[in-house]
XYZ file of C-alpha atoms in Angstrom:
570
model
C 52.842 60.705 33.562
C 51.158 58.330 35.928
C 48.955 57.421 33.700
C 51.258 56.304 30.715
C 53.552 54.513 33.561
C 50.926 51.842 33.899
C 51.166 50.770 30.556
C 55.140 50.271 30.896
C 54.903 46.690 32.183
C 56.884 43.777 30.341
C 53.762 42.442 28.264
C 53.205 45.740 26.782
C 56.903 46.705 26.187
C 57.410 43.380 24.370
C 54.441 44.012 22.379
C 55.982 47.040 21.344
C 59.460 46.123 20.190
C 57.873 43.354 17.994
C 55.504 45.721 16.756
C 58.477 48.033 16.196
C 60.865 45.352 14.813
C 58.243 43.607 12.546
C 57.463 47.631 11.198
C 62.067 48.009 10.921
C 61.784 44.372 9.072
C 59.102 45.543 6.380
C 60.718 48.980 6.193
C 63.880 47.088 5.134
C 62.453 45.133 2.923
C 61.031 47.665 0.673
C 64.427 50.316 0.713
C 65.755 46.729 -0.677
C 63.627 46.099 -3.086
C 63.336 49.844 -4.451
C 67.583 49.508 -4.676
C 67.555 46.636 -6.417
C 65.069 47.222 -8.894
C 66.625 49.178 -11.353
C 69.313 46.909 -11.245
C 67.388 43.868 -12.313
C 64.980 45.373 -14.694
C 66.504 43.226 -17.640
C 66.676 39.529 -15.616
C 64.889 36.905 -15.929
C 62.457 36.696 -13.408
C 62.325 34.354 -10.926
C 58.372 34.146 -9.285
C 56.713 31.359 -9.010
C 54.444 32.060 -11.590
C 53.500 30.032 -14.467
C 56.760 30.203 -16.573
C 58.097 28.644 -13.336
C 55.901 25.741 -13.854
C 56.451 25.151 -17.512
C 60.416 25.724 -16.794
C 59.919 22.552 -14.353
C 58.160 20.258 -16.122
C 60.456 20.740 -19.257
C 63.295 19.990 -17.150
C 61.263 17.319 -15.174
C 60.909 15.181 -18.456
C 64.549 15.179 -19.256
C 64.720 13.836 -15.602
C 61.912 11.270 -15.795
C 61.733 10.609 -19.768
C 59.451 7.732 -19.362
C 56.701 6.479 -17.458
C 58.073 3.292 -16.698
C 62.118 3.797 -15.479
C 63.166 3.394 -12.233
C 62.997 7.420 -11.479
C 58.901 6.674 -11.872
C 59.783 3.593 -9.773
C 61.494 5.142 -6.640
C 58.896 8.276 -7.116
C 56.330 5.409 -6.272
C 58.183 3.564 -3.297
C 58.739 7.342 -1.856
C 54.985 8.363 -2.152
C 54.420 4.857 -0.905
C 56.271 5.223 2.353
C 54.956 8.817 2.767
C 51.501 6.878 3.070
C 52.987 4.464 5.587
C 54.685 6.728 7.409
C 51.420 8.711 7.626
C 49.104 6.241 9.058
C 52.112 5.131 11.081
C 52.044 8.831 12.873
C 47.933 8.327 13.278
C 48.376 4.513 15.020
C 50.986 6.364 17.280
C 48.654 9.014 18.310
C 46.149 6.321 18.858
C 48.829 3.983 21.150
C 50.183 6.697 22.863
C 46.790 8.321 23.825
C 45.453 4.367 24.955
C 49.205 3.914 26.963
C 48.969 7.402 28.642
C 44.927 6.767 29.523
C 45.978 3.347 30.883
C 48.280 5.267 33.403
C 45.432 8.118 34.824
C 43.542 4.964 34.958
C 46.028 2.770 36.724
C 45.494 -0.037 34.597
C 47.876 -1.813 34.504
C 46.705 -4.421 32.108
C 46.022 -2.436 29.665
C 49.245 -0.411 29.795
C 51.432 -3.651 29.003
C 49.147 -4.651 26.179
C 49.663 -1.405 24.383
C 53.293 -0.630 25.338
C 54.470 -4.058 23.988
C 52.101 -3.298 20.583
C 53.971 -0.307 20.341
C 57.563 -2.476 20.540
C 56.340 -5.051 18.104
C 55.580 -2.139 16.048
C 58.767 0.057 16.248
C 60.722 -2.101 13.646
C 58.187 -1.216 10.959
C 58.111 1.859 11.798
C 61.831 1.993 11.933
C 61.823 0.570 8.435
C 59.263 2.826 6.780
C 61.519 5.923 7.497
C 64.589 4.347 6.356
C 63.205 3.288 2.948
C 61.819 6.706 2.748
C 65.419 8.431 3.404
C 66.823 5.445 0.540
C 64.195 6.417 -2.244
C 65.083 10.423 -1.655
C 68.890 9.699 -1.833
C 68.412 7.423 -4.744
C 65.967 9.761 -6.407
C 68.198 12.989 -5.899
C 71.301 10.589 -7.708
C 69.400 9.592 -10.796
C 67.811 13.092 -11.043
C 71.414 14.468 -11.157
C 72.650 11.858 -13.203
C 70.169 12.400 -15.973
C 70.070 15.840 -15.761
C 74.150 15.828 -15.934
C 74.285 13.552 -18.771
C 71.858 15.514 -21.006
C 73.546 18.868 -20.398
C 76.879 17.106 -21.066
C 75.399 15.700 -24.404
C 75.043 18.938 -25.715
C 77.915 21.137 -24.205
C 80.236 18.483 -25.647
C 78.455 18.102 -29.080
C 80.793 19.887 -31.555
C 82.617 23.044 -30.323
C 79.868 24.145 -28.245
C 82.019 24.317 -24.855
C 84.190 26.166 -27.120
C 81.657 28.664 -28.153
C 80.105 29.467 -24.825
C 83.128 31.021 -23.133
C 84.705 32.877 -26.486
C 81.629 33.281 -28.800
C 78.499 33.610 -26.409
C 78.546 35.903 -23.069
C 75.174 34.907 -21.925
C 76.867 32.483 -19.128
C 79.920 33.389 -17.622
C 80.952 29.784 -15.817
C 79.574 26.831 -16.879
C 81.396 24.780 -14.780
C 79.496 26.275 -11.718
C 76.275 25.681 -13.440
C 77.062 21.954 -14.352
C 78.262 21.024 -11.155
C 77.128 22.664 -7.929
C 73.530 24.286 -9.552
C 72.375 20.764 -10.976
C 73.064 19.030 -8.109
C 71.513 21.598 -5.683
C 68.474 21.884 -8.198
C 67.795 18.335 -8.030
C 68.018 18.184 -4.476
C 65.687 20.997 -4.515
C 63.178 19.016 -6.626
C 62.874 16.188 -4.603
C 62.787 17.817 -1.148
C 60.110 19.758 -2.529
C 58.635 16.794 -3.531
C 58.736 15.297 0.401
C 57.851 18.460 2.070
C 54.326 18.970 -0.056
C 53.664 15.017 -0.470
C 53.792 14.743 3.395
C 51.646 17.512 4.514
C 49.495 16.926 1.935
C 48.771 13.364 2.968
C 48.282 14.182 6.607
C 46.037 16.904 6.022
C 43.786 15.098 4.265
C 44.037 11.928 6.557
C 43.336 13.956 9.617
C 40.539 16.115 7.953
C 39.030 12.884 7.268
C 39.989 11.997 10.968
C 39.129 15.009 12.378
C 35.403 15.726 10.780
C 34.326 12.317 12.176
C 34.944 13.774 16.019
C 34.629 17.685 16.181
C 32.680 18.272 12.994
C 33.580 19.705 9.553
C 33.858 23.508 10.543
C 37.228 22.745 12.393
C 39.169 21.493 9.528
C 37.253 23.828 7.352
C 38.516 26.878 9.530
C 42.058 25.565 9.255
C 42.096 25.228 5.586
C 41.048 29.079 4.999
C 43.781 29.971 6.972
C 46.166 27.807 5.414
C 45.256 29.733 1.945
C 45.020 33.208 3.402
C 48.825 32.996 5.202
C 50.174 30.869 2.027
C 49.126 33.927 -0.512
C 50.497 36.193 2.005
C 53.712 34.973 2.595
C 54.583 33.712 -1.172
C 53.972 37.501 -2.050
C 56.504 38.262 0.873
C 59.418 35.573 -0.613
C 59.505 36.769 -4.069
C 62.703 37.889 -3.982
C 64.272 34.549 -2.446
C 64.432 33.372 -6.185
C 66.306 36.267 -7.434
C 68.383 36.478 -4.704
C 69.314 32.916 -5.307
C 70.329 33.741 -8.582
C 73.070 35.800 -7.471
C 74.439 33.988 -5.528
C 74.761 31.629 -7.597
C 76.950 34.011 -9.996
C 78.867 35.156 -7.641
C 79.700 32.103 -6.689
C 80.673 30.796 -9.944
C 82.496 34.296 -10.597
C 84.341 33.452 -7.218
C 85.510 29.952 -7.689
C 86.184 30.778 -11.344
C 89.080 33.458 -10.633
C 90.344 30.843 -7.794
C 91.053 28.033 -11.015
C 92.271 30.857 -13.416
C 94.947 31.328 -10.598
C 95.981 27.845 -10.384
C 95.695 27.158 -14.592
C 98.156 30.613 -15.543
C 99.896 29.715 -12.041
C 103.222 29.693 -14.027
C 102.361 33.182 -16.296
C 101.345 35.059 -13.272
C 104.581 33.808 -11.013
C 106.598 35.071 -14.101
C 104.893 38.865 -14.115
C 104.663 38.890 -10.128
C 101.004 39.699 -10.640
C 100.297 38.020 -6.946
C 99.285 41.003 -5.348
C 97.354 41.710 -8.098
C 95.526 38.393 -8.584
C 94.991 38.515 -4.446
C 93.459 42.082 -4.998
C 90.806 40.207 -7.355
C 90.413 37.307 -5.169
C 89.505 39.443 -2.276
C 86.966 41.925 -4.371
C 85.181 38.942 -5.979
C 84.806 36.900 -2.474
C 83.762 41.144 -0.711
C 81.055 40.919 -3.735
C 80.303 37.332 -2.774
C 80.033 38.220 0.923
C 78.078 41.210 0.829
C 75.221 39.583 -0.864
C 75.446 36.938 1.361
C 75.194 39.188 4.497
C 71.943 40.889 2.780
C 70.818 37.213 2.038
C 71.206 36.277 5.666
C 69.556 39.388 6.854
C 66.552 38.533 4.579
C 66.041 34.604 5.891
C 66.485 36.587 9.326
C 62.962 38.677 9.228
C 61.366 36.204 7.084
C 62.059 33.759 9.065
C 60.123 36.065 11.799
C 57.377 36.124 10.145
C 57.317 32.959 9.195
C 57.662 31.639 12.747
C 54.783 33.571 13.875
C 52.536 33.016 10.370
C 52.645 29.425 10.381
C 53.579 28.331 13.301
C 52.344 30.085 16.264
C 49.177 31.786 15.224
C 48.691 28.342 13.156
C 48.720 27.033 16.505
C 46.255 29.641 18.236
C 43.613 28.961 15.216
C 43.951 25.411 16.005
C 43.632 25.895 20.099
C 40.311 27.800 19.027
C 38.800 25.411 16.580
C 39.778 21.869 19.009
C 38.236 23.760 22.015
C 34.789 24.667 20.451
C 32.953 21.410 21.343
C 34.159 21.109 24.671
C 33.968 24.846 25.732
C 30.670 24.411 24.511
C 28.190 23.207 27.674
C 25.671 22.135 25.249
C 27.413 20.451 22.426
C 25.942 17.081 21.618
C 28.906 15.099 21.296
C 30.126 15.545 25.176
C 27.217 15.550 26.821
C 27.065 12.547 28.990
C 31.129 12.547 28.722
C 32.537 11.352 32.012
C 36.034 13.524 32.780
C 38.189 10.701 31.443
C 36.626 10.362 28.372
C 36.474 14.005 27.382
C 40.162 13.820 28.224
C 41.070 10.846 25.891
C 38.688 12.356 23.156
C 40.546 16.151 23.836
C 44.139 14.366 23.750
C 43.467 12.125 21.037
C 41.946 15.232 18.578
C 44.381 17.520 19.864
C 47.263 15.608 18.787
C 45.710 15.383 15.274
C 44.653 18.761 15.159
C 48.425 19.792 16.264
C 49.952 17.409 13.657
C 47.322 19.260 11.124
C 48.649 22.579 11.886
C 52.423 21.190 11.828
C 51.328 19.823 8.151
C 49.727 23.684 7.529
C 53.076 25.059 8.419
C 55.357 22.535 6.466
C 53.268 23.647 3.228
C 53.438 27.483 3.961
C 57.132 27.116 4.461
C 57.520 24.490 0.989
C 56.644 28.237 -0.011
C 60.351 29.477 0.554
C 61.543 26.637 -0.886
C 59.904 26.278 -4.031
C 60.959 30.112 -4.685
C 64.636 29.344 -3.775
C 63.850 26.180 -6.330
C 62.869 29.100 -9.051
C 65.859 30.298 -8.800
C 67.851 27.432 -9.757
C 64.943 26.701 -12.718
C 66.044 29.962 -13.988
C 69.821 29.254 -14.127
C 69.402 25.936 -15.651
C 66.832 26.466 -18.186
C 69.160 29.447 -19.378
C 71.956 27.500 -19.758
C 69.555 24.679 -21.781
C 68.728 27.712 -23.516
C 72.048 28.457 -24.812
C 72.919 25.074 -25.325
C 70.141 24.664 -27.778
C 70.771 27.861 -29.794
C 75.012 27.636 -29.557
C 74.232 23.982 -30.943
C 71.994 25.975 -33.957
C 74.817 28.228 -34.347
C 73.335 31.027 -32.872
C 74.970 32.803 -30.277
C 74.907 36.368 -28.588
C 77.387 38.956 -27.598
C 77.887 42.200 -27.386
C 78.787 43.822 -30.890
C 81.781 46.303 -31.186
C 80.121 49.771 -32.270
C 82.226 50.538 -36.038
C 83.046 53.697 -36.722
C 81.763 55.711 -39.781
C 84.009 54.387 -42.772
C 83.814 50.766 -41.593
C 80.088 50.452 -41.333
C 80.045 46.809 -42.948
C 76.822 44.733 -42.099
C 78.559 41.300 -40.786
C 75.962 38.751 -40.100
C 77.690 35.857 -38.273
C 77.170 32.763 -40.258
C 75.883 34.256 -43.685
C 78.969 32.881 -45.550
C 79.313 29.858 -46.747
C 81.668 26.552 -46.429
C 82.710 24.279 -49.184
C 84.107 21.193 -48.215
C 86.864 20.228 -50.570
C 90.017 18.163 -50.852
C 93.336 19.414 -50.942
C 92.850 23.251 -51.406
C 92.196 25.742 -48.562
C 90.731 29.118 -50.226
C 89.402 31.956 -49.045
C 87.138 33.964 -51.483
C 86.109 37.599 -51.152
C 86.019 36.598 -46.594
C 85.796 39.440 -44.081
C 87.990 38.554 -40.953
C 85.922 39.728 -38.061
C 85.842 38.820 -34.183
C 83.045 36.831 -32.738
C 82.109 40.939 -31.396
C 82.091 42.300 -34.707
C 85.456 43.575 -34.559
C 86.743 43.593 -38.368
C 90.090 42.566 -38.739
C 90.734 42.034 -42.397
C 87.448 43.770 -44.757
C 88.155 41.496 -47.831
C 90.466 38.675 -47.617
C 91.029 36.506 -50.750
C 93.998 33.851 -50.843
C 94.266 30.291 -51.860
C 96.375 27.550 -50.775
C 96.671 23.842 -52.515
C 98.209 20.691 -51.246
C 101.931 20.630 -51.055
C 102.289 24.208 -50.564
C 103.914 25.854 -47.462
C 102.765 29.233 -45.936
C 104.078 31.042 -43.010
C 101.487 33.623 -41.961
C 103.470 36.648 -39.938
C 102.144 39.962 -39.034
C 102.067 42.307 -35.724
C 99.953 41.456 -32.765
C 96.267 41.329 -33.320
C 96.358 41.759 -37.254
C 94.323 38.293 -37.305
C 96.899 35.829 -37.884
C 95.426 33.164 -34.957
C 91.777 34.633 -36.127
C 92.466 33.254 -39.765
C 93.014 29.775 -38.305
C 89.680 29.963 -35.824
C 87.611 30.923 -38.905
C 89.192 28.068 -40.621
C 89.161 25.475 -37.939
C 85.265 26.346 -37.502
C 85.864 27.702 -34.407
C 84.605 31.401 -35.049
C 81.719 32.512 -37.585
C 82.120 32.885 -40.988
C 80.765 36.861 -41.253
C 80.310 36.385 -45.507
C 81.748 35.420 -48.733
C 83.101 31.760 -49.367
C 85.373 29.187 -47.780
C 86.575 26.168 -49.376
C 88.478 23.545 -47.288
C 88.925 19.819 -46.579
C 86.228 18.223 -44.140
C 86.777 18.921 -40.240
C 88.497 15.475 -39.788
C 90.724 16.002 -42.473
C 92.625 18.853 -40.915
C 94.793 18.975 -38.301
C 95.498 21.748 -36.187
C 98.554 22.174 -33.450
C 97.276 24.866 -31.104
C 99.647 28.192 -29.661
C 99.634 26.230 -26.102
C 100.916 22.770 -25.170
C 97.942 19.671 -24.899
C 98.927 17.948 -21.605
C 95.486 16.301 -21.545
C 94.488 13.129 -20.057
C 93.760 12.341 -24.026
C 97.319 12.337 -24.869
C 98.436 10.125 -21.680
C 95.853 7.389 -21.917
C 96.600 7.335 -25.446
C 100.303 6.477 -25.035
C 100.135 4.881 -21.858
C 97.511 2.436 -23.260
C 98.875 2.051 -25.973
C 102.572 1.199 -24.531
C 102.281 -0.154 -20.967
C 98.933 -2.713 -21.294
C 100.687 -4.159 -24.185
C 104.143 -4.229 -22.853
C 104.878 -7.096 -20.363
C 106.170 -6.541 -17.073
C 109.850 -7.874 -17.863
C 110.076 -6.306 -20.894
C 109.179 -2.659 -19.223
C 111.559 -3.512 -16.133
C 114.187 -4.590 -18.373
C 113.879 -1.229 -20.109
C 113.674 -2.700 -23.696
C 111.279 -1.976 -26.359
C 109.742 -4.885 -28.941
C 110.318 -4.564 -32.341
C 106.662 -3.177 -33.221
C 107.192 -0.176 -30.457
C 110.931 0.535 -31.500
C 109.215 1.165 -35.454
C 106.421 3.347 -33.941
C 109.608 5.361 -32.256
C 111.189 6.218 -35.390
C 108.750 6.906 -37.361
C 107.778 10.180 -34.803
C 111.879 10.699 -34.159
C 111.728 9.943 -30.856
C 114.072 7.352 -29.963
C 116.425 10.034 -27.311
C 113.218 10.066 -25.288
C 112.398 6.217 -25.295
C 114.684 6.037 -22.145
C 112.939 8.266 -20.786
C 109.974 6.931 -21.562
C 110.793 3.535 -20.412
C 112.043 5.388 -16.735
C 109.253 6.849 -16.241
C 106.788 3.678 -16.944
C 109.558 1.943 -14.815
C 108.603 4.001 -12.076
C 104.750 3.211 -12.656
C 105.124 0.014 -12.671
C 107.636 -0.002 -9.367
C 105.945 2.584 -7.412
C 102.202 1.831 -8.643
C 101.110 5.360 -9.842
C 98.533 6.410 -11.723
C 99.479 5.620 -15.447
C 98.831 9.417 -16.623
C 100.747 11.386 -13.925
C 104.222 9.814 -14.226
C 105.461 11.023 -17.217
C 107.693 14.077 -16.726
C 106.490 17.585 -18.073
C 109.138 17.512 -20.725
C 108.656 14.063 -21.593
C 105.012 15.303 -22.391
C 105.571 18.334 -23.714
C 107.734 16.947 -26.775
C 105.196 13.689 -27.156
C-alpha cells in the first residue's frame, strides 16, 4: 500500500484521468459510429476523398466561370495581401526582436530608431489586413451570388420547382438548401481558402528563413510531423461531413413545418389542430436538438485531441528542434556567440519557429473544416443533381407496389404530346400519380373548342389529376395527348393567387399611370373605366380607388394595401 501511495501525487493522477478520458473519448466514438452505420449505409458519403474534389471544382467553375472576372480578380488581391501580410509578420519579428535587444542593452538610440519604424509602419500594416478582410467579404458575396443565380436558373426553368416537392422526393426543402446551405458553403470555400493560403505561405517563408540559421533538419523535422498528425486526425474527422449533413436536414425539416404553420395558418385555426401542429413542432426541433447535442459532444473530444495534436505537442517538437544548436556545446554556428547574441539569434528563430508551428496547426485544423465543407459539397451537388435530371424530365420517387390484377407497366413519360389548336383529346391515356398510383387504366375522351365540360366525381377519382396531366404538370404514363401549346391554355387553380404577380400587375398598371389628383379625387380616366367593364368590375373600382387612396396618403408599399377581398375577386 505504501508503495502504490507514492505514485498518487497530482502529476500522476492528472496523467491518469487524461489517459482515462482520451480512452472514454475514443470509446465513444466508435459505439457512435457502429450506431450509426447501419443507418447511413445508403448516403452519400461525405470524406474527403476524391469525389470531394471533383464535387468542388464542378461547383468552383460555376462560381469562377472565367479566368478573367472579378471573382479571379479579388482571388488575386486576397492571395496578394496574404503575401503582405506574411512578410509583414516576419519584419515584426525582426523589429520587435531589435526593440526588445535595444532594451537588455540599454540603448537607447537604437530603441527610438526602431520603435518609431515600427509606427511609420503600423498604417500599412493596418491596411494590409483590412484589404484582406474586404477581398474575403467581397469574395464570399459574389461566390453566393453566382452560385444563387445558377441554381435559381434552373429551379425556375419550366415547372421544375413544381416537380421537386410533388414529383421528386430526393430533397425534401429546397428552400433550406438555396438559402442558408449556399451561403454557408461559400463561406466555407473561401475561409478554407484563407486558412490553407496563410499557413502555407508562412511555412514556406520561414523554412526558407529558418534553414539559413539552424539548418535544414529543423524544418525538415517539423514537416514530418505536420504529415504524420494531418493523416491522423483527417481519419479521426470523417464523420464531421456526415454529421453536417444532418443537420442540415433537420434543419430544413425544422424551419419547414414552422412556414407550413404560418401558410395553412387559417385551415389549421379552423380544425383546432394547434396542439397538434405544436406536438410536431416540438418532435422536429427534439430531433433537431438531439443531433445537435451528439454534434457538440463530438467537436468536444475532437477538439481535445486536436488541442493537444497540433498545438501543444506541435509546440514540444518545435522546443526540441529550436534548442538543438544551442544545447549543443559544439555546434559551429554559436561558438564564439557572446550571451546577447545567442539570445537575439534564440528569440529571433524562436519566434519563427513558433509562428511555423502556429502555421502547422492552422493546416491540421483546415482539416475539420474542409470535412465540415464536404458536407455542404454533398448537399449542393445533390440538389444540382436533381436540378439537371428534373430539368430532363427525369425524376425519382418511391413507386406504389400494384396489386395482382393491376400489374400495368407505367413508364413516366413514354406517352406522347401533340400540340394542337382548339381540341383537347385524350387517346387510349392511363391516369396515374407521379407514385404509380393508377387512377383511371384507359381514359379516352375528346373535347373541341366551344364545348363546355364539368368534370365531377368523388374524392380522389382523378378529377384535379386529369388537369395536372394536362397542364404538364404530372407525367404522361402512355398513350397520346393532343392539346393547344402551354401558352395557349389557361388554367385557374383550386386555391386563390394572392401573389406579388397579380399586385404589381394591377398596381403598375393603375397607380404609375394614374396622376395624383386623379387617384385622390377618386375618379377613373376613360381608358381605366373600359378596362373595368370589360372584367365586370366596376362595384369594386371604389374600392379599388380607397385602397390606392390610402397608398398614396399613407405611403405603403403598393402591393400590401389592397384588401384580401379586393384581391381575392381581382
Amino acid at each position: 500500500m505504501a508503495t502504490f501511495s507514492k505514485y498518487l501525487t497530482a502529476k500522476y493522477s492528472c496523467l491518469a484521468g487524461g489517459g482515462l478520458l482520451l480512452l472514454y473519448l475514443l470509446r465513444h466514438r466508435s459505439q457512435t459510429r457502429k450506431k450509426h452505420r447501419s443507418k447511413d449505409g445508403k448516403k452519400d458519403k461525405t470524406a474527403v476523398d476524391k469525389v470531394f474534389f471533383l464535387r468542388i471544382l464542378r461547383i468552383l467553375h460555376i462560381m469562377v466561370p472565367r479566368v478573367f472576372c472579378m471573382e479571379t480578380a479579388y482571388l488575386l488581391l486576397i492571395a496578394s495581401m496574404l503575401v503582405a501580410r506574411t512578410y509583414c509578420d516576419v519584419w515584426m519579428i525582426q523589429n520587435g526582436t531589435m526593440i526588445e535587444s535595444a532594451i537588455i542593452g540599454r540603448s537607447t538610440k537604437d530603441f527610438k530608431i526602431f520603435l518609431f519604424s515600427f509606427i511609420k509602419f503600423m498604417p500599412v500594416i493596418a491596411l494590409v489586413n483590412n484589404f484582406l478582410k474586404l477581398g474575403l467579404n467581397e469574395l464570399k458575396l459574389r461566390f453566393r451570388e453566382r452560385l444563387t443565380k445558377k441554381l435559381y436558373d434552373q429551379y425556375l426553368q419550366g415547372f421544375t420547382y413544381y416537380k421537386m416537392g410533388n414529383l421528386d422526393n430526393r430533397i425534401a426543402n429546397a428552400d433550406q438548401l438555396l438559402t442558408q446551405d449556399v451561403e454557408k458553403f461559400c463561406n466555407s470555400v473561401v475561409d478554407l481558402y484563407s486558412n490553407l493560403s496563410k499557413p502555407l505561405l508562412d511555412i514556406f517563408l520561414y523554412i526558407f528563413k529558418l534553414a539559413s540559421a539552424i539548418g535544414a533538419q529543423g524544418p525538415a523535422i517539423m514537416m514530418a510531423y505536420l504529415l504524420i498528425s494531418g493523416l491522423f486526425l483527417t481519419r479521426l474527422r470523417r464523420p464531421i461531413g456526415k454529421m453536417t449533413v444532418t443537420e442540415q436536414r433537420y434543419e430544413g425539416e425544422y424551419r419547414y413545418v414552422n412556414s407550413r404553420l404560418i401558410t395553412n395558418s387559417e385551415e389549421i385555426a379552423f380544425y383546432n389542430g394547434n396542439l397538434r401542429e405544436k406536438q410536431t413542432i416540438h418532435s422536429t426541433f427534439k430531433k433537431l436538438a438531439d443531433h445537435l447535442h451528439n454534434f457538440i459532444f463530438f467537436r468536444f473530444s475532437m477538439g481535445f485531441v486536436d488541442s493537444i495534436i497540433a498545438k501543444y505537442v506541435a509546440t514540444v517538437v518545435g522546443y526540441l528542434v529550436v534548442s538543438r544548436p544551442f544545447l549543443s556545446l559544439s555546434h559551429s554556428r554559436h561558438l564564439h556567440s557572446t550571451h546577447s547574441e545567442l539570445l537575439e539569434d534564440y528569440y529571433q528563430s524562436g519566434r519563427m519557429l513558433l509562428r511555423m508551428s502556429q502555421a502547422l496547426g492552422r493546416i491540421v485544423l483546415a482539416g475539420r473544416e474542409m470535412t465540415r465543407l464536404s458536407g455542404f459539397t454533398a448537399r449542393i451537388t445533390e440538389l444540382m443533381t436533381v436540378l439537371k435530371e428534373l430539368n430532363t424530365g427525369k425524376y425519382e420517387r418511391t413507386m406504389v407496389s400494384l396489386q395482382e390484377r393491376e400489374k400495368t407497366i407505367l413508364v413516366p413519360g413514354s406517352g406522347q404530346i401533340i400540340n394542337r389548336d382548339n381540341i383537347i383529346k385524350f387517346d387510349h391515356t392511363p391516369l396515374a400519380t407521379p407514385n404509380g398510383d393508377l387512377l383511371i387504366r384507359d381514359l379516352t375522351f375528346e373535347v373541341r373548342s366551344g364545348t363546355n365540360v364539368l368534370v365531377c366525381g368523388p374524392n380522389g377519382c382523378g378529377k384535379s389529376s386529369l388537369f395536372r396531366v394536362l397542364g404538364e404538370l404530372w407525367p404522361l404514363f402512355g398513350g397520346n395527348l393532343t392539346k393547344p401549346e402551354r401558352g395557349k391554355l389557361f388554367y385557374v387553380p383550386q386555391h386563390g393567387i394572392r401573389t406579388m404577380l397579380l399586385h404589381d400587375a394591377v398596381f403598375n398598371l393603375l397607380l404609375t399611370q394614374l396622376t395624383e389628383k386623379e387617384t385622390l379625387s377618386m375618379t377613373l380616366p376613360p381608358p381605366y373605366e373600359s378596362w373595368c367593364r370589360v372584367f365586370r368590375f366596376q362595384s369594386l373600382s371604389n374600392m379599388f380607388l380607397k385602397d390606392m387612396r390610402l397608398d398614396l396618403t399613407l405611403h405603403l408599399t403598393k402591393w400590401t394595401t389592397l384588401k384580401y377581398s379586393s384581391s381575392e375577386a381581382l
